[in-house]
Short mmCIF file of C-alpha atoms in Angstrom, two decimals:
data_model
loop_
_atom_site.label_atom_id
_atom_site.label_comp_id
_atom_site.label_asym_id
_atom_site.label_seq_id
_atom_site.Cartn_x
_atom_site.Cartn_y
_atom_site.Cartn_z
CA UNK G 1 -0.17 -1.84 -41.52
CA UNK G 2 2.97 -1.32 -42.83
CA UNK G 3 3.61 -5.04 -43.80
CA UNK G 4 1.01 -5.16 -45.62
CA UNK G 5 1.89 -3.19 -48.95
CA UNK G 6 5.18 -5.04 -48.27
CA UNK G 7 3.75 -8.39 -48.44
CA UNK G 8 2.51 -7.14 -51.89
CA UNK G 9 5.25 -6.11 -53.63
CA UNK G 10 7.75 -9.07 -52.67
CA UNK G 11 4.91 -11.33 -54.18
CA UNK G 12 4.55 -9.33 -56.89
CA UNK G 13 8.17 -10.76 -58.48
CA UNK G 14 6.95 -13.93 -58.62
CA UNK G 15 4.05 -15.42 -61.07
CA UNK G 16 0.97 -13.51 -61.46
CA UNK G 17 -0.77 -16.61 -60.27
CA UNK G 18 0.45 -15.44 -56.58
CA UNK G 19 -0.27 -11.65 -57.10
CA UNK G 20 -3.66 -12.62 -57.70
CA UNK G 21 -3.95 -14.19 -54.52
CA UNK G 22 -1.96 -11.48 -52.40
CA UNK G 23 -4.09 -9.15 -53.91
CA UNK G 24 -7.29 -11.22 -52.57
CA UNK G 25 -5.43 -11.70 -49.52
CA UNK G 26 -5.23 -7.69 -49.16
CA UNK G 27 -9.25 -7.33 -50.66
CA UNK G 28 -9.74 -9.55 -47.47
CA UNK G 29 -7.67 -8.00 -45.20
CA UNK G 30 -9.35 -4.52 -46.37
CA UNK G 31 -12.93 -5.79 -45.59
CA UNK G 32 -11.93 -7.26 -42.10
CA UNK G 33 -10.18 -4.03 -40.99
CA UNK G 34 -13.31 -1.99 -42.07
CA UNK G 35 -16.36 -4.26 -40.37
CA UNK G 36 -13.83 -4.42 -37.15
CA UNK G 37 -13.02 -0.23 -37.18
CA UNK G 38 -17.26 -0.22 -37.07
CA UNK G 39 -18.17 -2.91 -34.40
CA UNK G 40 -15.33 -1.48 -32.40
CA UNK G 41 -16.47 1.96 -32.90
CA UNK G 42 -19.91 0.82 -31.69
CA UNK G 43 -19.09 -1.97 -28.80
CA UNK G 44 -15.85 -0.64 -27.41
CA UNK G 45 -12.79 -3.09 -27.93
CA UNK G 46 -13.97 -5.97 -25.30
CA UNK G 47 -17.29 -5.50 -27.09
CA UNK G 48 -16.93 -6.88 -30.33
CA UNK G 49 -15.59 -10.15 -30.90
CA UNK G 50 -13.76 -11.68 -33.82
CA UNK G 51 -17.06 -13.81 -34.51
CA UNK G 52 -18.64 -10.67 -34.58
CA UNK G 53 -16.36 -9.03 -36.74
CA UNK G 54 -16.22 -12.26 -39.72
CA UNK G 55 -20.09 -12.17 -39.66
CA UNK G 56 -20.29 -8.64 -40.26
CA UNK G 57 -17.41 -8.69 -43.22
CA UNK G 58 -19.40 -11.49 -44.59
CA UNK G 59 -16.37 -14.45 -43.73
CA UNK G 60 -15.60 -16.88 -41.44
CA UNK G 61 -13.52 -16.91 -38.50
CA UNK G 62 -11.12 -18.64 -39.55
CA UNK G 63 -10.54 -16.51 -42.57
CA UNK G 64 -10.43 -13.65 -40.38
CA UNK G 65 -7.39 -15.37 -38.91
CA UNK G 66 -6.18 -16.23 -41.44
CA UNK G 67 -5.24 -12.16 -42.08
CA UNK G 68 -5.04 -11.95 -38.28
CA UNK G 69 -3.50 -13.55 -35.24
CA UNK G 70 -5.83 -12.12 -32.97
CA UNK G 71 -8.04 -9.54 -32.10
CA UNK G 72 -5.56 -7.22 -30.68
CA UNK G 73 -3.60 -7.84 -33.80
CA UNK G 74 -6.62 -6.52 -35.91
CA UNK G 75 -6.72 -2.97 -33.24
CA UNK G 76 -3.47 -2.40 -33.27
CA UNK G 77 -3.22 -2.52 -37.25
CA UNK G 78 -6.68 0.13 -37.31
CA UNK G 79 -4.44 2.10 -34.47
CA UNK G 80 -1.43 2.06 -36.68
CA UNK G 81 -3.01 2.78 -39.61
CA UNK G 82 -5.18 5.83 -37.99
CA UNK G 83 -1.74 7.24 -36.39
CA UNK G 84 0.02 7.34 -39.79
CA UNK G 85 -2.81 8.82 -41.30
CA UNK G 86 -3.13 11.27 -38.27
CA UNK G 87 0.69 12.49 -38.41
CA UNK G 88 0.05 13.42 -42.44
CA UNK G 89 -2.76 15.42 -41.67
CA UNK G 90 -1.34 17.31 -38.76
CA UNK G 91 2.32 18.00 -40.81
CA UNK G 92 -0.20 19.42 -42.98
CA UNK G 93 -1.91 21.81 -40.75
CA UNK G 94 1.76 23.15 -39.77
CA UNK G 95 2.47 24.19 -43.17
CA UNK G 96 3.12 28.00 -43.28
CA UNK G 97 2.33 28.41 -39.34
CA UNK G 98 4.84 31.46 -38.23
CA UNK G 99 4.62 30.48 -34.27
CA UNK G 100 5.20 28.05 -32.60
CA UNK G 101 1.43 28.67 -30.86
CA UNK G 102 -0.08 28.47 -34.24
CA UNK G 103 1.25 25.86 -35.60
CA UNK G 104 0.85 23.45 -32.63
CA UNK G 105 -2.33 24.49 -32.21
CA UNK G 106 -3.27 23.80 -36.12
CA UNK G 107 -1.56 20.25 -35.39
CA UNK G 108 -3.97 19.33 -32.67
CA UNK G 109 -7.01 20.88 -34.55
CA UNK G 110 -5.92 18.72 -37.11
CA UNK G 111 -6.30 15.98 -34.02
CA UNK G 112 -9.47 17.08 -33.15
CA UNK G 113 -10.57 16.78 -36.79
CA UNK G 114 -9.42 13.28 -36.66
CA UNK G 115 -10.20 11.46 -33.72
CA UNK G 116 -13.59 13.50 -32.02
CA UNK G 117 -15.48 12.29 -35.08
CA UNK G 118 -14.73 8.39 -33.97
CA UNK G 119 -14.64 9.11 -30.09
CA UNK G 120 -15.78 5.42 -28.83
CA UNK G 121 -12.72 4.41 -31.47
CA UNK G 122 -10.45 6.44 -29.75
CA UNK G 123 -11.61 6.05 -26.05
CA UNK G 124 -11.40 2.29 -26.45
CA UNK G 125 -7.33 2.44 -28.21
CA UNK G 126 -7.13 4.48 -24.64
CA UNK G 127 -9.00 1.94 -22.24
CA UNK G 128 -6.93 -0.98 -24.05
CA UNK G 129 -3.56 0.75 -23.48
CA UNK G 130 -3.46 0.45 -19.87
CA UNK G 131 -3.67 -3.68 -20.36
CA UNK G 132 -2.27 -4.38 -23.26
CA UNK G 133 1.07 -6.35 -23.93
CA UNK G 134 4.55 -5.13 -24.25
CA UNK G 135 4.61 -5.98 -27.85
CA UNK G 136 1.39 -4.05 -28.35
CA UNK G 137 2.99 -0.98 -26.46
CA UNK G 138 5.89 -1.38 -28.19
CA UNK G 139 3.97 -0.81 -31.68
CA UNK G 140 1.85 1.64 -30.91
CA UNK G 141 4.84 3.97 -29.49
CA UNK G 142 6.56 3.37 -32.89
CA UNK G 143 3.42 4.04 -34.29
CA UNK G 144 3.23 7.74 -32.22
CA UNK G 145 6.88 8.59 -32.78
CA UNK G 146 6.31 9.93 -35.89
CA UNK G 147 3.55 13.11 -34.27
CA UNK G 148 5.78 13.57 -31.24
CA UNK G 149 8.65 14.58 -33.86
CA UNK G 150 6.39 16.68 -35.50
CA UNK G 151 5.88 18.53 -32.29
CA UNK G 152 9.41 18.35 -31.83
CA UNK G 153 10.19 19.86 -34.99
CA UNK G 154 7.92 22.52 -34.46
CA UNK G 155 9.65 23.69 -30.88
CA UNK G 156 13.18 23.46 -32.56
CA UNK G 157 11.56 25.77 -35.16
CA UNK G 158 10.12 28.22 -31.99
CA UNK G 159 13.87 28.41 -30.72
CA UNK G 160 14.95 28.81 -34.08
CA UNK G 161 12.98 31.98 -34.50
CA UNK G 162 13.81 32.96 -31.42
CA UNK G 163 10.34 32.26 -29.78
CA UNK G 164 11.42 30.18 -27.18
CA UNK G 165 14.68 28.97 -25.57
CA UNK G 166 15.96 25.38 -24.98
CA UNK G 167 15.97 25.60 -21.28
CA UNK G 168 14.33 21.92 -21.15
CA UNK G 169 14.81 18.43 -22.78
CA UNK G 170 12.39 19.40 -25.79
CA UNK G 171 11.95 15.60 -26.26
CA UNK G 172 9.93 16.20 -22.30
CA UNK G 173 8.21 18.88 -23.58
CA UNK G 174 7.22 17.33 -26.78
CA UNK G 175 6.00 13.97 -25.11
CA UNK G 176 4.09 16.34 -22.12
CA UNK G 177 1.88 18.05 -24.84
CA UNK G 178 1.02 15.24 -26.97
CA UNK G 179 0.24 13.35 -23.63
CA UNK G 180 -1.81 16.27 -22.67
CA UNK G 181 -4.07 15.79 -26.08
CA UNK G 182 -4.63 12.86 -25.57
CA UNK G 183 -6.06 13.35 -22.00
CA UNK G 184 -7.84 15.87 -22.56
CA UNK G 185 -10.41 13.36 -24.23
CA UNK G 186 -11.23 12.38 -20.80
CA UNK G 187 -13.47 15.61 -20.48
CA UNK G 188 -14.93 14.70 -23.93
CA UNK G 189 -15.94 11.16 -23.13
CA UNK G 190 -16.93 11.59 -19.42
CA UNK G 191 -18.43 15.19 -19.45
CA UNK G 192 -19.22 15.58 -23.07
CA UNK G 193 -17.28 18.46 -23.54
CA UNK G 194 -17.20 19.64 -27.55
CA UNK G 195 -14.15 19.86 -29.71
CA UNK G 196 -13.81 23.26 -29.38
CA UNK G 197 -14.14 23.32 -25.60
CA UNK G 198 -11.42 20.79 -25.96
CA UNK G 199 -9.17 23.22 -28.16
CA UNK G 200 -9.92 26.12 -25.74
CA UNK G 201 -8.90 24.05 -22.45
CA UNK G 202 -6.12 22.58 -24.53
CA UNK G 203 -4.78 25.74 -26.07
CA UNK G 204 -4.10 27.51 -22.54
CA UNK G 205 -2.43 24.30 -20.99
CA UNK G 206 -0.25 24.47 -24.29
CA UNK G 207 0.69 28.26 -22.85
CA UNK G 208 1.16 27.52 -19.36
CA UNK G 209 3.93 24.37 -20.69
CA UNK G 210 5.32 26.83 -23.12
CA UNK G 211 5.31 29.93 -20.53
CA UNK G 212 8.63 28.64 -19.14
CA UNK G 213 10.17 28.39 -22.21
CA UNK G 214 9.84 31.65 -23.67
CA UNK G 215 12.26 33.70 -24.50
CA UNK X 1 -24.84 0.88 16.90
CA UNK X 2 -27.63 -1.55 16.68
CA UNK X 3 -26.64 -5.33 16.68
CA UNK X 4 -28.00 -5.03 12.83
CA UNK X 5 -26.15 -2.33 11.61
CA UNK X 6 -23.12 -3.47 13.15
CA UNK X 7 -23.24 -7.35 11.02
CA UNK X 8 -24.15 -5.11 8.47
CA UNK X 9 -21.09 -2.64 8.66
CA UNK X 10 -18.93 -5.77 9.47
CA UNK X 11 -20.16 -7.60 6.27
CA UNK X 12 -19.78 -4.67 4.40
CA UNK X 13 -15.78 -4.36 5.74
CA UNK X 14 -15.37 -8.19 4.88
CA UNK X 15 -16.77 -8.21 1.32
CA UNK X 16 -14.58 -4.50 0.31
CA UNK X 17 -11.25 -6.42 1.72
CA UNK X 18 -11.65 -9.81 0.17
CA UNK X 19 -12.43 -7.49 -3.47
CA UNK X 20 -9.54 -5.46 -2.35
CA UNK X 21 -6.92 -8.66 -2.34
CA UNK X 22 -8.68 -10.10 -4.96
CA UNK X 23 -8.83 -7.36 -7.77
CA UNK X 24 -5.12 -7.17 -6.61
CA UNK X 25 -4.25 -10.92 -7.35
CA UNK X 26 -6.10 -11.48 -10.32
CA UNK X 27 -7.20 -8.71 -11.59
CA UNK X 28 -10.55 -6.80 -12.22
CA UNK X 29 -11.83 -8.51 -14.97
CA UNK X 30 -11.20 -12.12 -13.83
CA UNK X 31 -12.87 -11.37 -10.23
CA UNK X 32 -16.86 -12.75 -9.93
CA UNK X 33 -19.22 -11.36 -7.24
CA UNK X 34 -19.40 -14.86 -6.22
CA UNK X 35 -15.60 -15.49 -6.19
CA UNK X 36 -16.11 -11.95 -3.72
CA UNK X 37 -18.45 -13.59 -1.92
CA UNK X 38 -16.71 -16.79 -1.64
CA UNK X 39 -13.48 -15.42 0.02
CA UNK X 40 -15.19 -13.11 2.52
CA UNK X 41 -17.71 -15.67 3.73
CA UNK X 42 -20.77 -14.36 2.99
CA UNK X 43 -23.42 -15.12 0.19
CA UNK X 44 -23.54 -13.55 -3.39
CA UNK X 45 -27.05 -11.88 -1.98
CA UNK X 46 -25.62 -9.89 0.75
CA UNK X 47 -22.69 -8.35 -1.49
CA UNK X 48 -25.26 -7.09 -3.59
CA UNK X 49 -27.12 -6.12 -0.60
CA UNK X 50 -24.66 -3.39 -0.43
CA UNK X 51 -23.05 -2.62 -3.36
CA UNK X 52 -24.81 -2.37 -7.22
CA UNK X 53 -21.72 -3.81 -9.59
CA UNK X 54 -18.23 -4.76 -9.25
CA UNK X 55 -17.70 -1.23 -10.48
CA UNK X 56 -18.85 -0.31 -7.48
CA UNK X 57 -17.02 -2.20 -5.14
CA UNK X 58 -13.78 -1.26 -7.04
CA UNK X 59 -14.51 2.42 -6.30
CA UNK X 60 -15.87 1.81 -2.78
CA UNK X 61 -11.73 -0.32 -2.31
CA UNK X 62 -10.45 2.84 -3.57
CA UNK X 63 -11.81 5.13 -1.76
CA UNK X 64 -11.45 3.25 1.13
CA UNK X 65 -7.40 3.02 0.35
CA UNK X 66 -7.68 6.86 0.05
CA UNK X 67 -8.33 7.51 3.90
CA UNK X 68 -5.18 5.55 4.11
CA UNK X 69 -3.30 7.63 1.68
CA UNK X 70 -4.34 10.50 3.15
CA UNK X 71 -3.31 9.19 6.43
CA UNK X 72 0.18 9.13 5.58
CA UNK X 73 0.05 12.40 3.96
CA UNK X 74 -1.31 14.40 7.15
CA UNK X 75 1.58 13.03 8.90
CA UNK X 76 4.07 13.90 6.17
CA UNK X 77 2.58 17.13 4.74
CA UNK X 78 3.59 19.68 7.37
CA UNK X 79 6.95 18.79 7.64
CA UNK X 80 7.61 19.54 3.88
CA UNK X 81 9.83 22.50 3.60
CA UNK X 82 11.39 24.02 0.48
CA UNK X 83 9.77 25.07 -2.93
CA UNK X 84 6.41 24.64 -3.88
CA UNK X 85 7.63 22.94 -7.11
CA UNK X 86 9.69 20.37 -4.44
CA UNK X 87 6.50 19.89 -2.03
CA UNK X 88 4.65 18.52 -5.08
CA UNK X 89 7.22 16.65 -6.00
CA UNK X 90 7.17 14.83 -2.41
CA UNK X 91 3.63 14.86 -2.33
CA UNK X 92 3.53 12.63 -6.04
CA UNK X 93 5.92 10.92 -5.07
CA UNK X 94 4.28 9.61 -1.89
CA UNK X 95 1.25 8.52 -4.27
CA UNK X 96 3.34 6.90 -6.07
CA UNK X 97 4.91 4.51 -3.76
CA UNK X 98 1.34 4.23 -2.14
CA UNK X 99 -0.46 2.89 -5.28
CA UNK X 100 2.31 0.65 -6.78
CA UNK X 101 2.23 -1.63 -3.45
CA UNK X 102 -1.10 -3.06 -4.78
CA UNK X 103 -0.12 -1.81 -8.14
CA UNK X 104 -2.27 -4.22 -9.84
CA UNK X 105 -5.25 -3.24 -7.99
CA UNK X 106 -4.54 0.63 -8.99
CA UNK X 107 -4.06 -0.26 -12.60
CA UNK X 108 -8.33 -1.91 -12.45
CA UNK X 109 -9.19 1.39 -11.05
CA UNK X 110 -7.37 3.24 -13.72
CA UNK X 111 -8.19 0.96 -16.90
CA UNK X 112 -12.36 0.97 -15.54
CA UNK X 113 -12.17 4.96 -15.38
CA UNK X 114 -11.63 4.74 -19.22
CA UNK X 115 -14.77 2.01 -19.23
CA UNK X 116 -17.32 3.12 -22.13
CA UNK X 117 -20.11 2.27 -19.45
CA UNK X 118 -19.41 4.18 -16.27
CA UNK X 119 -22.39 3.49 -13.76
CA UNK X 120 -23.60 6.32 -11.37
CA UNK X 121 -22.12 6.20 -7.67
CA UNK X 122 -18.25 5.62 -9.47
CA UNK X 123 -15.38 7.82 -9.36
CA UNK X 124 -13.11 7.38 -11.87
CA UNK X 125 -9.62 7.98 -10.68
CA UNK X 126 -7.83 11.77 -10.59
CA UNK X 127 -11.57 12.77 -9.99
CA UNK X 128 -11.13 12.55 -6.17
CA UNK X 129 -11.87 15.65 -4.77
CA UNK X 130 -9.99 15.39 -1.42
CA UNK X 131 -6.48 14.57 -3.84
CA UNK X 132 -7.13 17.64 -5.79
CA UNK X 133 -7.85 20.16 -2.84
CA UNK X 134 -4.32 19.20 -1.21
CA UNK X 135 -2.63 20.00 -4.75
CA UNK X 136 -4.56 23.09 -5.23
CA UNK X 137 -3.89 24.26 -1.24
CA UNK X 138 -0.05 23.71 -2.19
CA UNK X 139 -0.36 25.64 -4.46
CA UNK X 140 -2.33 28.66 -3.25
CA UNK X 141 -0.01 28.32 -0.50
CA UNK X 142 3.09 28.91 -3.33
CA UNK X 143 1.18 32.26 -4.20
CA UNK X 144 1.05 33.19 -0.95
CA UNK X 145 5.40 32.17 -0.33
CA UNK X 146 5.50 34.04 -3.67
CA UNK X 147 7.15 31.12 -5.88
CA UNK X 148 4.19 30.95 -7.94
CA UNK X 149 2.92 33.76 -9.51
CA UNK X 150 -0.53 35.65 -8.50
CA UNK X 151 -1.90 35.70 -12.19
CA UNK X 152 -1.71 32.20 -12.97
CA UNK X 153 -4.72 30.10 -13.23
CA UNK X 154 -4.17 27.77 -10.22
CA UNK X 155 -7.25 25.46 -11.56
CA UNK X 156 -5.22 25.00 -15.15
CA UNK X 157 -2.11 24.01 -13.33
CA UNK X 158 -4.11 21.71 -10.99
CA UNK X 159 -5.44 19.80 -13.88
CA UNK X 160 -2.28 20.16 -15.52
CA UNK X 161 -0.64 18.44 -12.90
CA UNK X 162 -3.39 15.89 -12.77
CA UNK X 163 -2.96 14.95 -15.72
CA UNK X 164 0.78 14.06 -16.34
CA UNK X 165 0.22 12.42 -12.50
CA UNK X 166 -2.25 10.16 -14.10
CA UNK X 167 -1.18 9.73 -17.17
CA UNK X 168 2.56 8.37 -15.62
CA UNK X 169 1.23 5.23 -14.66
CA UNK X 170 1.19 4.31 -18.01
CA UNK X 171 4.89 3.46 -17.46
CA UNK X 172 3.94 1.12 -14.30
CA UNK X 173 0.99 -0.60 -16.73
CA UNK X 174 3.43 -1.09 -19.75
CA UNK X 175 7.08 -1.01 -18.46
CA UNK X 176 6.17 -2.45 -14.59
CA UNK X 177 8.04 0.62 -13.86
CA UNK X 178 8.43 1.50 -10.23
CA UNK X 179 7.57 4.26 -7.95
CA UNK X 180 10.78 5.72 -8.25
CA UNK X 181 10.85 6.20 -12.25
CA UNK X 182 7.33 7.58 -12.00
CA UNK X 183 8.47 9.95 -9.54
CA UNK X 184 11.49 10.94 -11.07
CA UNK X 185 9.17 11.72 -14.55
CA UNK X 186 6.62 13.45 -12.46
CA UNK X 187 9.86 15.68 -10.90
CA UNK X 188 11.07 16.72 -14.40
CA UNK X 189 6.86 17.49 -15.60
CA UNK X 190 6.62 19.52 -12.29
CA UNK X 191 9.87 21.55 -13.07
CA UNK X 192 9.15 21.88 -16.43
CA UNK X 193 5.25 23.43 -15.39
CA UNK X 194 7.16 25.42 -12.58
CA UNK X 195 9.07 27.47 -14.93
CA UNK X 196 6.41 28.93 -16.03
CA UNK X 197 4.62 29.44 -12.95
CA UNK X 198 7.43 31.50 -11.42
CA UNK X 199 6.40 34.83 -10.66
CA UNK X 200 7.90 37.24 -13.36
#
């Protein structure tokens, strides 16, 4: 979604005539993004249609595209959006964490908090990742970048302290646990496990990677 | 064999390879029952006949390529020699290069385990059991060469190792990356898992 606020200010040099209408253009934008995070929180991704999603934000279609190429446009601006607001909250939970256990796990908690709460959201940014484009892919690994530093960051704090030593690429190790997160949904949405059966299955695979890095 | 159960079994063969080359060619989603039906000769009736969905003839395809796969591994398997850490490496690696002949065909089975609607009689993928008893035999076998340590819990690292297995083919869905890269990721996650599985 990052374009967006960008769209804004550029316009907003020019005649307040045209900041008006960026500013409806964003209103609109807004009220698409919210009907299509609901129908494809209910119905999945292949579920909901952009027909769908105009009738329920009270537009047309073609309004909707005129904010939108397409529908995968439209996810990958709710995934994007989600994953920004997902690496604030978990830089948060790391704040004053002494080990490198503690804080991770307070990061993914902070996960947990996030995503469990909108599972069929989730599940379906998972289902359409396996199919979706390059260009998609491309985006949404920019838009992850940002939490796998985080992790990062938080391992080069571990050797730091002397917790662990660098006896891997940390970028490996950093990419393996964020991966393993985001599997560990699987059990969630196929065997209905709870978040905090999640945390406890996560927190000892988070060991066992760790276990050969300790120092 | 009665003369019935035979044309039945033989339908039955016809109908899982024509969704097998299909599913392959175009894909999961653009394959009809009666496009099935079509290519193998027989009428949209008798594939239902025998199998509920299309969700169900994927898993029946796939669990039909895993007698295959495990074909090829009971040849290979007991000539693997070396570390534990290198016979699953080997082992992966032999999945890999299995799946990514009909990679397009893996890649339905993958993207319909993640299906919101999962219908009773399909197994999702990395939920075959037969898969995860060879992993876990390696390694009980590591305990007992005494490269992996007695106090680990073998059933973590199993679904440890599922899991970055699985997850890998990510790379072949968004990159068209080949057997060999996944492998060669799958060999760094293994070592990386391994060092902490060494017995201290």
């Amino acid at each position: 979604m990052n374009h967006v606020p960008m769209r804004v200010i550029a316009a907003s040099t020019r005649p307040a005539k045209i900041t008006r209408r960026a500013l409806a253009k964003q209103q609109t934008r807004e009220k698409v993004l919210l009907a299509a995070r609901q129908l494809f929180t209910e119905r999945g991704y292949e579920g909901a249609t952009i027909r769908d999603i105009a009738r329920a934000a009270g537009m047309s279609t073609g309004a909707v595209f005129a904010s939108f190429a397409d529908k995968s446009e439209l996810f990958g601006d709710i995934l994007t959006a989600d994953h920004a607001a997902l690496t604030e909250a978990m830089s948060d939970a790391a704040q004053g964490k002494t080990t490198v256990d503690s804080a991770l796990m307070a990061m993914f908690k902070a996960g947990y908090d996030f995503h469990y709460p909108q599972l069929p959201l989730f599940a379906a940014g998972v289902a359409v990742s396996w199919t979706w484009t390059e260009s998609s892919e491309q985006r949404n690994r920019e838009a992850v970048r940002p939490i796998r530093d985080l992790i990062l960051q938080q391992l080069r704090a571990g050797v730091e302290r002397g917790e662990l030593v660098e006896r891997h690429d940390m970028r490996l190790v950093a990419s393996t646990l964020w991966d393993t997160y985001v599997r560990s949904y699987r059990r969630a949405v196929f065997d209905g496990w709870s978040s905090d059966d999640l945390q406890t299955l996560l927190r000892d695979q988070v060991a066992l990677i760790l276990a050969g890095l300790r120092a | 064999m009665g003369v019935r159960e035979s044309q039945k079994q033989e339908t039955r063969r016809k109908v899982l390879d024509a969704a097998r080359d299909l599913f392959n060619e175009i894909g999961f989603d653009e394959t009809t029952i009666r496009a099935v039906a079509e290519r193998a000769g027989v009428s949209v009736g008798s594939v239902f006949t025998t199998f509920s969905s299309k969700a169900h003839l994927l898993s029946q395809v796939m669990e039909d390529r895993v007698d295959l796969l495990f074909h090829e591994l009971q040849r290979v398997v007991p000539h693997l020699r070396g570390s534990t850490a290198d016979r699953l490496c080997s082992i992966f690696a032999i999945h890999y290069e299995f799946e990514t002949r009909r990679d397009k065909l893996f890649l339905a089975h993958v993207a319909a385990a993640f299906s919101p609607n999962l219908e009773e009689g399909v197994i999702p993928y990395g939920q075959n059991a037969r898969f995860r008893g060879m992993i876990l035999e390696t390694l009980q076998s590591g305990v007992s060469r005494g490269d992996v340590c007695n106090s680990i819990d073998l059933d973590l690292a199993l679904t440890s190792l599922m899991a970055a297995y699985g997850w890998n083919y990510r790379l072949a869905a968004q990159r068209r990356a080949t057997a060999q890269e996944m492998s060669d990721l799958m060999d760094r996650q293994i070592l990386l898992l391994f060092n902490g599985l060494k017995p201290r």
